[in-house]
Amino acid sequence: MKTNKLRLGVNIDHVATIRNARGGRHPDPVKAAIAAAHAGADGITAHLREDRRHITDGDIDRLTAEIDLPLNLEMAATREMLEIALRHKPHAACIVPEKREERTTEGGLDVVKGRNNLSYYVRALTGAGIRVSLFIEPDAAALEAARALGAPVVELHTGTYCEAYNLAPTGPEVQRELARIVEAARAAQALGLECHAGHGLTFDTVGPVAAIPAVVELNIGHFLIGEAIFSGLDSAIKRMRALMDKARAESGGARSA
Ligand code: PXP
């Protein structure tokens, strides 16, 4: 019987953000990754940005050497990042759009127009045995393009849904954005793409996304690290895990798939 357990990838970027505010070594993102593993994370996600504003090259060296969980390296489609990925051979690489001036990854990849450039990176990473995902908006054209690029996995951007919830939890925009994600997850499955989701997820917004049977992995960072200030990282991750599992079980998705 195939079980359909939803995986939780914990993004530790913002442990490094706090460390970098003062320089030095504390708090250590690798220690956070080890704590996340103990709390029930299924994977660790880290974004090595071009400007190294949080995770550093040294963090990636240590994450590769010191953690047992699969590492999902978030990276821009650049020669520099490709070379780093090929050197470290993480379990997975999630290609994301990157702009220097943005505070966080603001939207999905322009897979439709950026097709030629991206196909080179998808091929190079896949050829090295790295599982490639493309971070895209939840829409049909982006899914078709991702499939044409040969990526086995897509990660659906949940940021617009989460922002809508934060502005007006009961507003119509929340349901509209959620419907886009549900539809895109279904379409991804129909296209034979493994479907992940993430960005902006919190205790309040995770349930409806976790309930989508086609979604097999959520990547969550900022909220968990922020929440750890109040309740500790272990407790924050365990509560997120429990909310995910509850939503999945209630949707019938935890049973055989
Ligand atoms: N997935 C991707 C592709 C991301 O770029 C990010 C942010 O680095 C996340 C998930 C996690 O988003 P958040 O930190 O808002 O939970």
mmCIF file of C-alpha atoms and ligand atoms in Angstrom:
data_model
loop_
_atom_site.group_PDB
_atom_site.id
_atom_site.type_symbol
_atom_site.label_atom_id
_atom_site.label_comp_id
_atom_site.label_asym_id
_atom_site.label_seq_id
_atom_site.Cartn_x
_atom_site.Cartn_y
_atom_site.Cartn_z
ATOM 1 C CA MET A 1 0.000 0.000 0.000
ATOM 2 C CA LYS A 2 1.405 3.359 -1.025
ATOM 3 C CA THR A 3 1.101 5.935 1.733
ATOM 4 C CA ASN A 4 0.832 9.577 0.949
ATOM 5 C CA LYS A 5 2.598 11.202 3.895
ATOM 6 C CA LEU A 6 3.167 14.876 3.444
ATOM 7 C CA ARG A 7 6.830 15.838 3.881
ATOM 8 C CA LEU A 8 7.938 18.940 5.757
ATOM 9 C CA GLY A 9 11.072 20.721 4.579
ATOM 10 C CA VAL A 10 12.254 23.243 7.158
ATOM 11 C CA ASN A 11 13.898 26.311 5.674
ATOM 12 C CA ILE A 12 16.617 27.583 8.006
ATOM 13 C CA ASP A 13 17.604 30.758 6.099
ATOM 14 C CA HIS A 14 16.420 33.098 8.799
ATOM 15 C CA VAL A 15 18.490 31.499 11.519
ATOM 16 C CA ALA A 16 21.385 32.752 9.400
ATOM 17 C CA THR A 17 19.674 36.154 9.037
ATOM 18 C CA ILE A 18 19.780 36.583 12.816
ATOM 19 C CA ARG A 19 23.355 35.336 13.034
ATOM 20 C CA ASN A 20 24.478 37.717 10.295
ATOM 21 C CA ALA A 21 22.894 40.698 12.053
ATOM 22 C CA ARG A 22 25.837 40.583 14.449
ATOM 23 C CA GLY A 23 28.390 38.442 12.611
ATOM 24 C CA GLY A 24 29.940 35.555 14.479
ATOM 25 C CA ARG A 25 28.450 32.088 14.776
ATOM 26 C CA HIS A 26 25.294 32.369 16.831
ATOM 27 C CA PRO A 27 22.626 31.215 16.148
ATOM 28 C CA ASP A 28 24.049 28.417 14.017
ATOM 29 C CA PRO A 29 21.818 27.280 11.104
ATOM 30 C CA VAL A 30 23.412 23.824 11.174
ATOM 31 C CA LYS A 31 22.434 23.421 14.820
ATOM 32 C CA ALA A 32 18.916 24.525 13.809
ATOM 33 C CA ALA A 33 18.902 21.897 11.048
ATOM 34 C CA ILE A 34 19.826 19.198 13.543
ATOM 35 C CA ALA A 35 17.101 20.415 15.925
ATOM 36 C CA ALA A 36 14.622 20.423 13.025
ATOM 37 C CA ALA A 37 15.507 16.812 12.254
ATOM 38 C CA HIS A 38 14.821 15.848 15.877
ATOM 39 C CA ALA A 39 11.502 17.703 15.772
ATOM 40 C CA GLY A 40 10.291 15.701 12.776
ATOM 41 C CA ALA A 41 11.394 17.604 9.675
ATOM 42 C CA ASP A 42 11.780 15.403 6.606
ATOM 43 C CA GLY A 43 14.267 17.668 4.896
ATOM 44 C CA ILE A 44 16.242 20.881 5.257
ATOM 45 C CA THR A 45 15.930 23.735 2.790
ATOM 46 C CA ALA A 46 18.461 26.531 2.426
ATOM 47 C CA HIS A 47 18.654 29.342 -0.121
ATOM 48 C CA LEU A 48 22.157 30.426 -1.066
ATOM 49 C CA ARG A 49 21.425 33.866 -2.486
ATOM 50 C CA GLU A 50 23.745 35.700 -4.824
ATOM 51 C CA ASP A 51 24.303 38.418 -2.182
ATOM 52 C CA ARG A 52 24.758 35.842 0.651
ATOM 53 C CA ARG A 53 22.427 37.855 2.842
ATOM 54 C CA HIS A 54 21.638 34.835 5.025
ATOM 55 C CA ILE A 55 23.023 31.386 4.161
ATOM 56 C CA THR A 56 26.742 31.419 3.301
ATOM 57 C CA ASP A 57 28.946 29.081 1.298
ATOM 58 C CA GLY A 58 30.350 27.798 4.585
ATOM 59 C CA ASP A 59 26.825 26.947 5.784
ATOM 60 C CA ILE A 60 26.254 24.866 2.653
ATOM 61 C CA ASP A 61 29.575 23.072 3.198
ATOM 62 C CA ARG A 62 28.583 22.217 6.757
ATOM 63 C CA LEU A 63 24.966 21.329 5.969
ATOM 64 C CA THR A 64 26.183 18.894 3.344
ATOM 65 C CA ALA A 65 28.720 17.337 5.691
ATOM 66 C CA GLU A 66 26.874 17.367 8.995
ATOM 67 C CA ILE A 67 23.165 16.722 8.495
ATOM 68 C CA ASP A 68 21.523 13.392 7.766
ATOM 69 C CA LEU A 69 18.316 14.750 6.230
ATOM 70 C CA PRO A 70 18.021 15.415 2.503
ATOM 71 C CA LEU A 71 19.144 18.949 1.620
ATOM 72 C CA ASN A 72 17.069 21.020 -0.760
ATOM 73 C CA LEU A 73 19.256 23.828 -2.116
ATOM 74 C CA GLU A 74 17.277 26.817 -3.333
ATOM 75 C CA MET A 75 19.227 28.580 -6.043
ATOM 76 C CA ALA A 76 18.978 31.070 -8.859
ATOM 77 C CA ALA A 77 19.684 29.852 -12.382
ATOM 78 C CA THR A 78 23.234 31.206 -12.588
ATOM 79 C CA ARG A 79 26.580 29.666 -13.516
ATOM 80 C CA GLU A 80 27.927 30.343 -10.041
ATOM 81 C CA MET A 81 25.069 28.532 -8.278
ATOM 82 C CA LEU A 82 25.183 25.668 -10.734
ATOM 83 C CA GLU A 83 28.841 25.137 -10.007
ATOM 84 C CA ILE A 84 28.173 25.125 -6.253
ATOM 85 C CA ALA A 85 25.290 22.669 -6.654
ATOM 86 C CA LEU A 86 27.372 20.344 -8.811
ATOM 87 C CA ARG A 87 30.168 20.440 -6.235
ATOM 88 C CA HIS A 88 27.901 19.622 -3.286
ATOM 89 C CA LYS A 89 25.338 17.426 -5.035
ATOM 90 C CA PRO A 90 22.435 18.124 -2.660
ATOM 91 C CA HIS A 91 19.500 15.732 -2.758
ATOM 92 C CA ALA A 92 17.404 18.396 -4.483
ATOM 93 C CA ALA A 93 17.735 21.823 -6.031
ATOM 94 C CA CYS A 94 14.824 24.215 -6.280
ATOM 95 C CA ILE A 95 15.393 26.860 -8.920
ATOM 96 C CA VAL A 96 13.941 30.194 -7.862
ATOM 97 C CA PRO A 97 13.873 33.665 -9.394
ATOM 98 C CA GLU A 98 16.154 36.091 -7.611
ATOM 99 C CA LYS A 99 16.326 39.861 -7.573
ATOM 100 C CA ARG A 100 18.848 41.701 -5.444
ATOM 101 C CA GLU A 101 16.402 44.360 -4.310
ATOM 102 C CA GLU A 102 13.658 41.967 -3.167
ATOM 103 C CA ARG A 103 13.178 41.091 0.500
ATOM 104 C CA THR A 104 12.194 37.526 -0.291
ATOM 105 C CA THR A 105 11.340 35.463 -3.375
ATOM 106 C CA GLU A 106 8.460 37.557 -4.638
ATOM 107 C CA GLY A 107 6.978 35.399 -7.343
ATOM 108 C CA GLY A 108 7.440 32.209 -9.277
ATOM 109 C CA LEU A 109 9.925 31.697 -12.105
ATOM 110 C CA ASP A 110 9.068 33.047 -15.506
ATOM 111 C CA VAL A 111 9.167 29.552 -16.907
ATOM 112 C CA VAL A 112 7.204 30.433 -19.992
ATOM 113 C CA LYS A 113 9.549 33.170 -21.293
ATOM 114 C CA GLY A 114 12.714 31.954 -19.606
ATOM 115 C CA ARG A 115 12.498 28.511 -21.112
ATOM 116 C CA ASN A 116 15.790 28.300 -22.973
ATOM 117 C CA ASN A 117 17.964 29.489 -20.171
ATOM 118 C CA LEU A 118 16.272 27.276 -17.598
ATOM 119 C CA SER A 119 16.441 24.132 -19.672
ATOM 120 C CA TYR A 120 20.251 24.272 -19.508
ATOM 121 C CA TYR A 121 20.183 24.343 -15.705
ATOM 122 C CA VAL A 122 17.498 21.673 -15.408
ATOM 123 C CA ARG A 123 19.552 19.376 -17.630
ATOM 124 C CA ALA A 124 22.849 20.024 -15.880
ATOM 125 C CA LEU A 125 21.419 19.437 -12.406
ATOM 126 C CA THR A 126 19.354 16.425 -13.404
ATOM 127 C CA GLY A 127 22.359 14.951 -15.172
ATOM 128 C CA ALA A 128 24.265 15.114 -11.878
ATOM 129 C CA GLY A 129 21.535 13.125 -10.128
ATOM 130 C CA ILE A 130 20.027 16.145 -8.339
ATOM 131 C CA ARG A 131 16.233 16.224 -8.147
ATOM 132 C CA VAL A 132 15.217 19.526 -9.704
ATOM 133 C CA SER A 133 12.162 21.504 -8.825
ATOM 134 C CA LEU A 134 10.983 24.762 -10.356
ATOM 135 C CA PHE A 135 9.350 27.339 -8.116
ATOM 136 C CA ILE A 136 6.350 28.551 -10.113
ATOM 137 C CA GLU A 137 3.088 30.411 -9.825
ATOM 138 C CA PRO A 138 0.076 28.129 -9.544
ATOM 139 C CA ASP A 139 -1.097 28.450 -13.118
ATOM 140 C CA ALA A 140 -1.611 26.157 -16.063
ATOM 141 C CA ALA A 141 0.848 27.818 -18.472
ATOM 142 C CA ALA A 142 3.662 27.668 -15.906
ATOM 143 C CA LEU A 143 2.966 23.987 -15.290
ATOM 144 C CA GLU A 144 3.023 23.135 -18.972
ATOM 145 C CA ALA A 145 6.284 25.048 -19.376
ATOM 146 C CA ALA A 146 7.837 23.318 -16.347
ATOM 147 C CA ARG A 147 6.980 19.974 -17.821
ATOM 148 C CA ALA A 148 8.384 20.959 -21.223
ATOM 149 C CA LEU A 149 11.616 21.928 -19.447
ATOM 150 C CA GLY A 150 11.940 18.383 -18.143
ATOM 151 C CA ALA A 151 11.797 19.182 -14.423
ATOM 152 C CA PRO A 152 10.404 16.257 -12.402
ATOM 153 C CA VAL A 153 9.104 18.508 -9.601
ATOM 154 C CA VAL A 154 7.337 21.848 -9.276
ATOM 155 C CA GLU A 155 6.957 23.913 -6.124
ATOM 156 C CA LEU A 156 3.822 26.051 -6.155
ATOM 157 C CA HIS A 157 4.219 29.573 -4.746
ATOM 158 C CA THR A 158 1.731 29.962 -1.885
ATOM 159 C CA GLY A 159 2.744 33.543 -1.050
ATOM 160 C CA THR A 160 -0.235 35.299 -2.658
ATOM 161 C CA TYR A 161 -2.686 33.026 -0.828
ATOM 162 C CA CYS A 162 -0.917 33.646 2.489
ATOM 163 C CA GLU A 163 -0.769 37.405 1.956
ATOM 164 C CA ALA A 164 -4.477 37.448 1.132
ATOM 165 C CA TYR A 165 -5.160 35.552 4.357
ATOM 166 C CA ASN A 166 -3.018 37.947 6.386
ATOM 167 C CA LEU A 167 -4.908 40.938 4.982
ATOM 168 C CA ALA A 168 -8.436 39.507 5.294
ATOM 169 C CA PRO A 169 -8.717 35.908 6.556
ATOM 170 C CA THR A 170 -12.352 35.548 5.547
ATOM 171 C CA GLY A 171 -12.150 37.607 2.354
ATOM 172 C CA PRO A 172 -12.981 36.208 -1.094
ATOM 173 C CA GLU A 173 -9.366 36.586 -2.253
ATOM 174 C CA VAL A 174 -8.252 33.800 0.097
ATOM 175 C CA GLN A 175 -10.621 31.292 -1.449
ATOM 176 C CA ARG A 176 -9.734 32.445 -4.959
ATOM 177 C CA GLU A 177 -6.014 32.002 -4.335
ATOM 178 C CA LEU A 178 -6.530 28.671 -2.632
ATOM 179 C CA ALA A 179 -8.600 27.452 -5.580
ATOM 180 C CA ARG A 180 -5.697 28.343 -7.911
ATOM 181 C CA ILE A 181 -3.349 26.213 -5.804
ATOM 182 C CA VAL A 182 -5.788 23.275 -5.651
ATOM 183 C CA GLU A 183 -6.301 23.405 -9.410
ATOM 184 C CA ALA A 184 -2.574 23.720 -10.141
ATOM 185 C CA ALA A 185 -1.731 20.793 -7.856
ATOM 186 C CA ARG A 186 -4.258 18.649 -9.683
ATOM 187 C CA ALA A 187 -2.862 19.733 -13.036
ATOM 188 C CA ALA A 188 0.695 19.004 -11.886
ATOM 189 C CA GLN A 189 -0.317 15.492 -10.925
ATOM 190 C CA ALA A 190 -2.068 14.992 -14.255
ATOM 191 C CA LEU A 191 1.135 16.077 -16.036
ATOM 192 C CA GLY A 192 3.173 13.567 -14.010
ATOM 193 C CA LEU A 193 4.953 16.276 -12.005
ATOM 194 C CA GLU A 194 5.685 15.845 -8.294
ATOM 195 C CA CYS A 195 4.059 18.760 -6.538
ATOM 196 C CA HIS A 196 5.515 20.754 -3.626
ATOM 197 C CA ALA A 197 4.279 24.039 -2.182
ATOM 198 C CA GLY A 198 5.614 26.814 -0.005
ATOM 199 C CA HIS A 199 6.169 30.451 0.873
ATOM 200 C CA GLY A 200 4.536 32.413 3.646
ATOM 201 C CA LEU A 201 2.840 29.416 5.270
ATOM 202 C CA THR A 202 1.859 29.726 8.941
ATOM 203 C CA PHE A 203 -0.146 27.762 11.510
ATOM 204 C CA ASP A 204 -3.241 29.552 10.186
ATOM 205 C CA THR A 205 -2.664 28.989 6.471
ATOM 206 C CA VAL A 206 -1.028 25.570 6.290
ATOM 207 C CA GLY A 207 -4.142 23.401 6.721
ATOM 208 C CA PRO A 208 -5.910 23.948 3.374
ATOM 209 C CA VAL A 209 -2.637 23.468 1.456
ATOM 210 C CA ALA A 210 -1.697 20.359 3.447
ATOM 211 C CA ALA A 211 -5.130 18.945 2.655
ATOM 212 C CA ILE A 212 -4.462 18.891 -1.106
ATOM 213 C CA PRO A 213 -3.724 15.225 -1.860
ATOM 214 C CA ALA A 214 -1.460 15.954 -4.850
ATOM 215 C CA VAL A 215 0.920 18.043 -2.715
ATOM 216 C CA VAL A 216 3.662 15.824 -1.280
ATOM 217 C CA GLU A 217 6.012 18.377 0.323
ATOM 218 C CA LEU A 218 5.745 21.762 2.012
ATOM 219 C CA ASN A 219 8.761 24.011 2.531
ATOM 220 C CA ILE A 220 8.328 26.397 5.446
ATOM 221 C CA GLY A 221 10.827 28.767 7.004
ATOM 222 C CA HIS A 222 10.206 32.344 8.095
ATOM 223 C CA PHE A 223 7.172 31.656 10.256
ATOM 224 C CA LEU A 224 8.777 28.690 12.016
ATOM 225 C CA ILE A 225 11.940 30.607 12.863
ATOM 226 C CA GLY A 226 9.891 33.586 14.060
ATOM 227 C CA GLU A 227 7.594 31.371 16.116
ATOM 228 C CA ALA A 228 10.636 29.687 17.664
ATOM 229 C CA ILE A 229 11.281 32.963 19.515
ATOM 230 C CA PHE A 230 8.081 32.399 21.476
ATOM 231 C CA SER A 231 7.801 28.640 21.793
ATOM 232 C CA GLY A 232 11.157 27.188 20.728
ATOM 233 C CA LEU A 233 12.031 25.584 17.398
ATOM 234 C CA ASP A 234 11.142 22.067 18.494
ATOM 235 C CA SER A 235 7.664 23.058 19.595
ATOM 236 C CA ALA A 236 7.039 25.240 16.516
ATOM 237 C CA ILE A 237 8.008 22.447 14.116
ATOM 238 C CA LYS A 238 6.051 19.806 16.016
ATOM 239 C CA ARG A 239 2.944 21.971 15.998
ATOM 240 C CA MET A 240 3.315 22.652 12.254
ATOM 241 C CA ARG A 241 3.804 18.930 11.627
ATOM 242 C CA ALA A 242 0.686 18.117 13.680
ATOM 243 C CA LEU A 243 -1.417 20.688 11.791
ATOM 244 C CA MET A 244 -0.220 19.293 8.468
ATOM 245 C CA ASP A 245 -0.968 15.721 9.491
ATOM 246 C CA LYS A 246 -4.394 16.633 10.854
ATOM 247 C CA ALA A 247 -5.391 18.466 7.678
ATOM 248 C CA ARG A 248 -4.120 15.579 5.584
ATOM 249 C CA ALA A 249 -5.948 12.959 7.629
ATOM 250 C CA GLU A 250 -9.193 14.936 7.536
ATOM 251 C CA SER A 251 -8.979 15.226 3.764
ATOM 252 C CA GLY A 252 -8.495 11.463 3.473
ATOM 253 C CA GLY A 253 -5.046 12.026 1.960
ATOM 254 C CA ALA A 254 -3.113 10.152 4.656
ATOM 255 C CA ARG A 255 -4.714 6.899 3.606
ATOM 256 C CA SER A 256 -3.533 4.846 0.676
ATOM 257 C CA ALA A 257 -3.004 6.887 -2.497
HETATM 258 N N1 PXP B 1 9.925 27.701 -0.992
HETATM 259 C C1 PXP B 1 10.711 28.519 -1.720
HETATM 260 C C2 PXP B 1 11.023 28.144 -3.116
HETATM 261 C C3 PXP B 1 11.253 29.695 -1.153
HETATM 262 O O1 PXP B 1 12.020 30.517 -1.904
HETATM 263 C C4 PXP B 1 10.994 29.981 0.197
HETATM 264 C C5 PXP B 1 11.619 31.183 0.842
HETATM 265 O O2 PXP B 1 12.999 31.055 0.844
HETATM 266 C C6 PXP B 1 10.180 29.083 0.921
HETATM 267 C C7 PXP B 1 9.649 27.967 0.294
HETATM 268 C C8 PXP B 1 9.877 29.302 2.359
HETATM 269 O O3 PXP B 1 9.130 30.478 2.525
HETATM 270 P P1 PXP B 1 8.888 31.041 3.972
HETATM 271 O O4 PXP B 1 10.222 31.373 4.537
HETATM 272 O O5 PXP B 1 8.026 32.234 3.738
HETATM 273 O O6 PXP B 1 8.196 29.964 4.763
#
